[in-house]
Amino acid sequence: MSSSSSALGHRRAPGLSAPPLTVASIQMEPRIGHKEENVAHSVALIERAAADGAALVVLPELTNSGYMFDSREEAYALAEAVPHGPTTIAWADAARRCNTYIVAGIAERDGDRLYNSAVVIGPSGWLGTYRKLHLWGDEHLFFESGDKGLPLFHTPWGRLGVVICYDGWFPEVYRLLAMQGADVVAMPTNWVPMPGQPAGSPAMANTLAMASAHSNALNIVCANRTGTERGQSFIGQSLIVDAHGWPLAGPAPQAGADTVLLAQLDLQATRQARQLNAFNHVLRDRRADLYDPMLGTGWPLSRH
């Protein structure tokens, strides 16, 4: 197990009030095919974050399996049923012992279908599963597109939404979560370098997360991986963004030892952040006379 470092982000936007919710983004390097080792390593980092007070811990995309499958057969062999597979059981045990909520990326098997998924687990057990809606690159060879929409998961501290990696390139995803009343969005991710990015500029993934947080007044907890796997490099730079769109913790380093980012969120202030000034509210100012408030989904409009 590699060494770990921690970065605590206690910077809080003006007006945030106690009591805060402590959240953690775990940046680590899963190894392809080393499922038991990956899960054991993730549990140790969950325990570390919980010891620092984290009530919500977010792990990277496909934490248990690794990402760069060389065949569908390999992906199938590494995938598991949810919630009765060994990985979900191990994370559920950690959530119970640590009294924390966990969102973690997993290769999910449902019959003969495979999904790039994230399980949502609380101290009382599995709450549900999110399946990635927008597949990236070779994921199309292994996984089905998500079929569960954008569910919200209700917790004692607020409403939790989930997206995975490339989902974050689609503004509709965050808007639909905000319109359903989400307070926090967890993003397990495996960000890779983007073509044409100028040297020294912020990662496009970071910029998109900040913009989406600001335009929807959502807290977003992004947990990326590091390392190079079968020739594919990953960029690290995990971060936690507040409802004003500013980083509270991170970006984490691009490489090196594991990083546990911690930040404090005030969920009451999250709602207040949608009121930009005396005249403007980032959700109420939508021109619903020109476009469907729920973007054609037919989902009920939240009254929160």
Short mmCIF file of C-alpha atoms in Angstrom, two decimals:
data_model
loop_
_atom_site.label_atom_id
_atom_site.label_comp_id
_atom_site.label_asym_id
_atom_site.label_seq_id
_atom_site.Cartn_x
_atom_site.Cartn_y
_atom_site.Cartn_z
CA MET A 1 0.00 0.00 0.00
CA SER A 2 1.44 3.35 -1.04
CA SER A 3 1.96 6.21 1.34
CA SER A 4 -0.77 8.79 1.88
CA SER A 5 -0.86 12.54 2.28
CA SER A 6 -3.74 14.76 3.38
CA ALA A 7 -4.83 18.23 2.31
CA LEU A 8 -7.42 20.01 4.42
CA GLY A 9 -9.45 22.77 2.81
CA HIS A 10 -11.11 24.92 5.46
CA ARG A 11 -11.46 27.96 3.22
CA ARG A 12 -15.12 28.90 3.30
CA ALA A 13 -17.03 31.38 1.20
CA PRO A 14 -18.27 34.55 2.91
CA GLY A 15 -21.52 34.04 4.80
CA LEU A 16 -21.22 30.31 5.31
CA SER A 17 -22.59 29.36 8.69
CA ALA A 18 -22.13 26.41 11.04
CA PRO A 19 -22.63 23.57 11.40
CA PRO A 20 -20.58 22.49 8.37
CA LEU A 21 -20.64 19.14 6.60
CA THR A 22 -17.15 17.70 6.19
CA VAL A 23 -16.62 15.93 2.87
CA ALA A 24 -13.61 14.07 1.52
CA SER A 25 -12.29 13.45 -1.98
CA ILE A 26 -9.90 10.50 -2.15
CA GLN A 27 -7.30 10.50 -4.92
CA MET A 28 -5.56 7.15 -5.34
CA GLU A 29 -4.18 4.81 -8.00
CA PRO A 30 -6.18 1.61 -8.54
CA ARG A 31 -4.34 -1.19 -10.33
CA ILE A 32 -6.05 -2.99 -13.17
CA GLY A 33 -7.17 -6.46 -12.11
CA HIS A 34 -5.98 -6.15 -8.48
CA LYS A 35 -9.49 -5.91 -7.10
CA GLU A 36 -8.98 -7.12 -3.54
CA GLU A 37 -5.90 -4.91 -3.11
CA ASN A 38 -7.70 -1.90 -4.57
CA VAL A 39 -10.66 -2.32 -2.25
CA ALA A 40 -8.49 -2.87 0.83
CA HIS A 41 -6.48 0.24 -0.03
CA SER A 42 -9.66 2.29 -0.53
CA VAL A 43 -11.01 1.14 2.83
CA ALA A 44 -7.83 2.29 4.57
CA LEU A 45 -8.24 5.73 2.96
CA ILE A 46 -11.93 5.86 3.90
CA GLU A 47 -10.93 5.20 7.50
CA ARG A 48 -8.34 7.97 7.30
CA ALA A 49 -10.90 10.45 5.97
CA ALA A 50 -13.50 9.44 8.55
CA ALA A 51 -10.96 9.86 11.35
CA ASP A 52 -10.60 13.46 10.14
CA GLY A 53 -14.36 13.94 10.45
CA ALA A 54 -15.61 13.23 6.92
CA ALA A 55 -19.34 12.49 6.80
CA LEU A 56 -19.18 11.92 3.02
CA VAL A 57 -16.27 10.19 1.26
CA VAL A 58 -15.98 10.06 -2.54
CA LEU A 59 -13.71 7.56 -4.32
CA PRO A 60 -12.60 7.49 -7.99
CA GLU A 61 -14.34 5.90 -10.97
CA LEU A 62 -13.91 2.12 -11.22
CA THR A 63 -12.01 2.07 -7.94
CA ASN A 64 -12.31 -1.68 -7.51
CA SER A 65 -11.30 -2.88 -10.98
CA GLY A 66 -9.06 -0.34 -12.67
CA TYR A 67 -10.04 1.31 -15.95
CA MET A 68 -8.12 0.11 -19.04
CA PHE A 69 -9.73 -3.25 -19.80
CA ASP A 70 -8.21 -5.13 -22.72
CA SER A 71 -11.39 -7.07 -23.52
CA ARG A 72 -15.00 -7.35 -22.54
CA GLU A 73 -14.17 -10.73 -21.03
CA GLU A 74 -11.73 -9.06 -18.64
CA ALA A 75 -14.27 -6.39 -17.76
CA TYR A 76 -16.92 -9.04 -17.14
CA ALA A 77 -14.60 -11.07 -14.90
CA LEU A 78 -13.77 -8.01 -12.78
CA ALA A 79 -17.35 -6.73 -12.53
CA GLU A 80 -19.67 -7.62 -9.63
CA ALA A 81 -23.32 -7.70 -8.76
CA VAL A 82 -24.56 -4.81 -6.63
CA PRO A 83 -25.28 -4.74 -3.71
CA HIS A 84 -24.38 -8.33 -2.88
CA GLY A 85 -20.89 -8.45 -4.39
CA PRO A 86 -17.78 -8.46 -2.18
CA THR A 87 -16.75 -4.87 -3.00
CA THR A 88 -20.07 -3.31 -2.02
CA ILE A 89 -20.13 -5.45 1.11
CA ALA A 90 -16.62 -4.29 2.07
CA TRP A 91 -17.50 -0.63 1.55
CA ALA A 92 -20.77 -1.05 3.45
CA ASP A 93 -18.85 -2.48 6.38
CA ALA A 94 -16.50 0.50 6.28
CA ALA A 95 -19.43 2.95 6.15
CA ARG A 96 -21.01 1.28 9.18
CA ARG A 97 -17.80 1.18 11.22
CA CYS A 98 -16.83 4.75 10.31
CA ASN A 99 -20.38 6.16 10.48
CA THR A 100 -19.95 7.83 7.10
CA TYR A 101 -21.50 7.94 3.63
CA ILE A 102 -19.49 6.61 0.68
CA VAL A 103 -19.82 7.15 -3.08
CA ALA A 104 -17.47 4.88 -4.99
CA GLY A 105 -16.97 3.83 -8.61
CA ILE A 106 -17.48 0.16 -9.39
CA ALA A 107 -17.67 -2.15 -12.41
CA GLU A 108 -21.22 -3.45 -12.06
CA ARG A 109 -22.57 -6.69 -13.55
CA ASP A 110 -26.34 -7.05 -14.00
CA GLY A 111 -26.99 -10.37 -15.71
CA ASP A 112 -24.97 -10.21 -18.92
CA ARG A 113 -24.91 -6.40 -18.92
CA LEU A 114 -22.05 -4.33 -17.56
CA TYR A 115 -22.28 -0.77 -16.25
CA ASN A 116 -19.76 1.85 -15.19
CA SER A 117 -21.48 2.60 -11.89
CA ALA A 118 -21.16 4.26 -8.52
CA VAL A 119 -22.62 2.80 -5.36
CA VAL A 120 -24.03 5.07 -2.67
CA ILE A 121 -23.67 3.61 0.83
CA GLY A 122 -24.51 4.93 4.28
CA PRO A 123 -23.98 3.74 7.84
CA SER A 124 -27.13 1.60 7.51
CA GLY A 125 -26.06 0.04 4.21
CA TRP A 126 -26.49 0.38 0.45
CA LEU A 127 -28.77 3.26 -0.61
CA GLY A 128 -28.68 2.80 -4.36
CA THR A 129 -26.63 2.83 -7.54
CA TYR A 130 -25.94 5.43 -10.22
CA ARG A 131 -25.00 4.24 -13.72
CA LYS A 132 -22.86 6.47 -15.92
CA LEU A 133 -24.98 8.12 -18.61
CA HIS A 134 -22.28 9.30 -21.02
CA LEU A 135 -19.63 6.73 -21.95
CA TRP A 136 -16.12 7.80 -22.94
CA GLY A 137 -13.92 6.16 -25.60
CA ASP A 138 -13.46 2.41 -25.30
CA GLU A 139 -16.05 2.26 -22.51
CA HIS A 140 -18.51 1.76 -25.39
CA LEU A 141 -16.91 -1.66 -25.97
CA PHE A 142 -17.58 -2.86 -22.44
CA PHE A 143 -20.47 -1.01 -20.82
CA GLU A 144 -24.09 -0.18 -21.45
CA SER A 145 -25.17 3.45 -21.14
CA GLY A 146 -26.80 4.20 -17.79
CA ASP A 147 -30.51 3.45 -17.52
CA LYS A 148 -31.34 4.85 -14.06
CA GLY A 149 -31.49 8.55 -14.91
CA LEU A 150 -30.23 10.98 -12.27
CA PRO A 151 -31.54 9.76 -8.93
CA LEU A 152 -31.22 11.72 -5.70
CA PHE A 153 -30.15 9.99 -2.51
CA HIS A 154 -31.60 11.38 0.72
CA THR A 155 -29.33 11.65 3.75
CA PRO A 156 -29.72 13.25 7.20
CA TRP A 157 -27.64 16.22 6.02
CA GLY A 158 -29.16 16.82 2.57
CA ARG A 159 -29.87 15.54 -0.93
CA LEU A 160 -27.01 13.87 -2.78
CA GLY A 161 -26.61 13.51 -6.54
CA VAL A 162 -23.97 11.50 -8.43
CA VAL A 163 -22.26 11.88 -11.80
CA ILE A 164 -19.28 10.02 -13.24
CA CYS A 165 -16.42 11.63 -15.18
CA TYR A 166 -17.60 12.48 -18.75
CA ASP A 167 -21.11 13.16 -17.42
CA GLY A 168 -19.60 16.42 -16.17
CA TRP A 169 -19.19 17.68 -19.74
CA PHE A 170 -22.99 17.98 -20.09
CA PRO A 171 -24.57 21.01 -18.37
CA GLU A 172 -27.99 19.37 -18.53
CA VAL A 173 -26.89 16.82 -15.95
CA TYR A 174 -26.12 19.39 -13.27
CA ARG A 175 -29.18 21.47 -14.10
CA LEU A 176 -31.49 18.45 -13.69
CA LEU A 177 -29.87 17.60 -10.36
CA ALA A 178 -30.25 21.19 -9.18
CA MET A 179 -33.87 21.32 -10.30
CA GLN A 180 -34.55 18.17 -8.27
CA GLY A 181 -33.15 19.87 -5.17
CA ALA A 182 -29.64 18.43 -4.95
CA ASP A 183 -27.31 19.99 -2.37
CA VAL A 184 -24.11 18.04 -3.07
CA VAL A 185 -22.94 16.20 -6.20
CA ALA A 186 -20.35 13.43 -5.86
CA MET A 187 -18.20 12.77 -8.92
CA PRO A 188 -16.08 9.61 -9.07
CA THR A 189 -13.86 10.22 -12.10
CA ASN A 190 -10.90 9.01 -14.15
CA TRP A 191 -9.93 12.28 -15.89
CA VAL A 192 -7.38 11.97 -18.69
CA PRO A 193 -5.36 14.70 -20.48
CA MET A 194 -7.44 16.73 -22.95
CA PRO A 195 -6.03 17.39 -26.44
CA GLY A 196 -4.72 20.88 -27.10
CA GLN A 197 -4.63 22.07 -23.52
CA PRO A 198 -2.14 24.96 -23.20
CA ALA A 199 0.69 24.39 -20.76
CA GLY A 200 0.03 25.88 -17.36
CA SER A 201 -3.71 26.28 -17.82
CA PRO A 202 -6.19 24.75 -15.36
CA ALA A 203 -7.47 21.27 -16.22
CA MET A 204 -10.59 21.48 -18.37
CA ALA A 205 -12.30 19.12 -15.93
CA ASN A 206 -11.64 21.55 -13.08
CA THR A 207 -12.94 24.50 -15.08
CA LEU A 208 -16.13 22.63 -16.00
CA ALA A 209 -16.73 21.60 -12.38
CA MET A 210 -16.32 25.18 -11.16
CA ALA A 211 -18.61 26.56 -13.88
CA SER A 212 -21.28 23.93 -13.23
CA ALA A 213 -21.15 24.52 -9.49
CA HIS A 214 -21.55 28.27 -9.97
CA SER A 215 -24.33 28.16 -12.57
CA ASN A 216 -26.39 25.72 -10.48
CA ALA A 217 -25.27 26.60 -6.92
CA LEU A 218 -24.17 23.03 -6.24
CA ASN A 219 -21.30 21.71 -4.14
CA ILE A 220 -19.30 19.23 -6.24
CA VAL A 221 -16.84 16.69 -4.81
CA CYS A 222 -14.56 15.33 -7.56
CA ALA A 223 -12.36 12.29 -6.86
CA ASN A 224 -9.90 11.40 -9.62
CA ARG A 225 -7.20 8.76 -9.87
CA THR A 226 -3.50 9.05 -10.71
CA GLY A 227 -0.90 6.96 -12.50
CA THR A 228 -0.53 5.36 -15.92
CA GLU A 229 -2.42 2.19 -16.79
CA ARG A 230 -1.68 0.24 -19.99
CA GLY A 231 -0.34 3.39 -21.60
CA GLN A 232 -3.17 5.71 -20.49
CA SER A 233 -2.18 8.48 -18.09
CA PHE A 234 -4.54 10.07 -15.59
CA ILE A 235 -4.25 13.67 -14.43
CA GLY A 236 -5.11 13.65 -10.71
CA GLN A 237 -6.12 17.20 -9.74
CA SER A 238 -9.13 16.14 -7.67
CA LEU A 239 -10.96 19.03 -6.09
CA ILE A 240 -13.92 20.08 -3.96
CA VAL A 241 -15.93 23.06 -5.22
CA ASP A 242 -18.45 25.07 -3.23
CA ALA A 243 -21.85 26.32 -4.39
CA HIS A 244 -20.34 29.64 -5.51
CA GLY A 245 -18.03 27.77 -7.90
CA TRP A 246 -14.78 28.29 -5.99
CA PRO A 247 -12.41 25.47 -4.94
CA LEU A 248 -12.50 24.74 -1.21
CA ALA A 249 -9.80 22.06 -1.46
CA GLY A 250 -7.48 21.15 -4.30
CA PRO A 251 -6.72 20.75 -7.05
CA ALA A 252 -4.69 17.83 -5.72
CA PRO A 253 -1.29 17.00 -7.27
CA GLN A 254 -1.20 15.44 -10.74
CA ALA A 255 0.86 12.49 -9.53
CA GLY A 256 2.49 11.00 -6.49
CA ALA A 257 1.14 9.62 -3.23
CA ASP A 258 -2.52 9.27 -2.37
CA THR A 259 -4.24 12.49 -1.38
CA VAL A 260 -7.23 12.93 0.91
CA LEU A 261 -8.84 16.32 0.32
CA LEU A 262 -11.16 17.58 3.05
CA ALA A 263 -13.51 20.55 2.99
CA GLN A 264 -16.43 21.90 4.99
CA LEU A 265 -19.75 22.67 3.30
CA ASP A 266 -22.63 24.72 4.68
CA LEU A 267 -25.72 23.33 3.01
CA GLN A 268 -27.98 26.12 4.21
CA ALA A 269 -25.70 28.60 2.47
CA THR A 270 -25.83 26.42 -0.66
CA ARG A 271 -29.46 27.41 -1.11
CA GLN A 272 -28.65 31.05 -0.42
CA ALA A 273 -25.93 30.98 -3.07
CA ARG A 274 -28.60 30.70 -5.76
CA GLN A 275 -29.63 34.29 -4.97
CA LEU A 276 -26.84 36.10 -6.81
CA ASN A 277 -28.00 39.59 -5.89
CA ALA A 278 -31.21 41.49 -5.05
CA PHE A 279 -32.57 40.88 -8.55
CA ASN A 280 -31.10 37.59 -9.78
CA HIS A 281 -31.63 33.95 -8.76
CA VAL A 282 -29.67 31.42 -10.80
CA LEU A 283 -32.56 28.94 -11.07
CA ARG A 284 -35.62 31.20 -10.95
CA ASP A 285 -34.26 33.37 -13.77
CA ARG A 286 -34.56 30.50 -16.27
CA ARG A 287 -36.77 31.37 -19.24
CA ALA A 288 -39.25 28.54 -18.78
CA ASP A 289 -41.43 30.14 -21.44
CA LEU A 290 -38.71 29.29 -23.96
CA TYR A 291 -37.48 25.90 -22.77
CA ASP A 292 -38.84 23.08 -20.65
CA PRO A 293 -37.82 23.49 -16.98
CA MET A 294 -36.98 19.78 -16.78
CA LEU A 295 -35.36 19.66 -20.24
CA GLY A 296 -37.94 17.33 -21.76
CA THR A 297 -37.44 14.51 -19.25
CA GLY A 298 -40.99 14.63 -17.93
CA TRP A 299 -39.58 14.38 -14.41
CA PRO A 300 -41.56 16.26 -11.74
CA LEU A 301 -40.34 19.73 -10.88
CA SER A 302 -38.92 19.94 -7.35
CA ARG A 303 -40.78 22.20 -4.92
CA HIS A 304 -37.73 22.53 -2.63
#
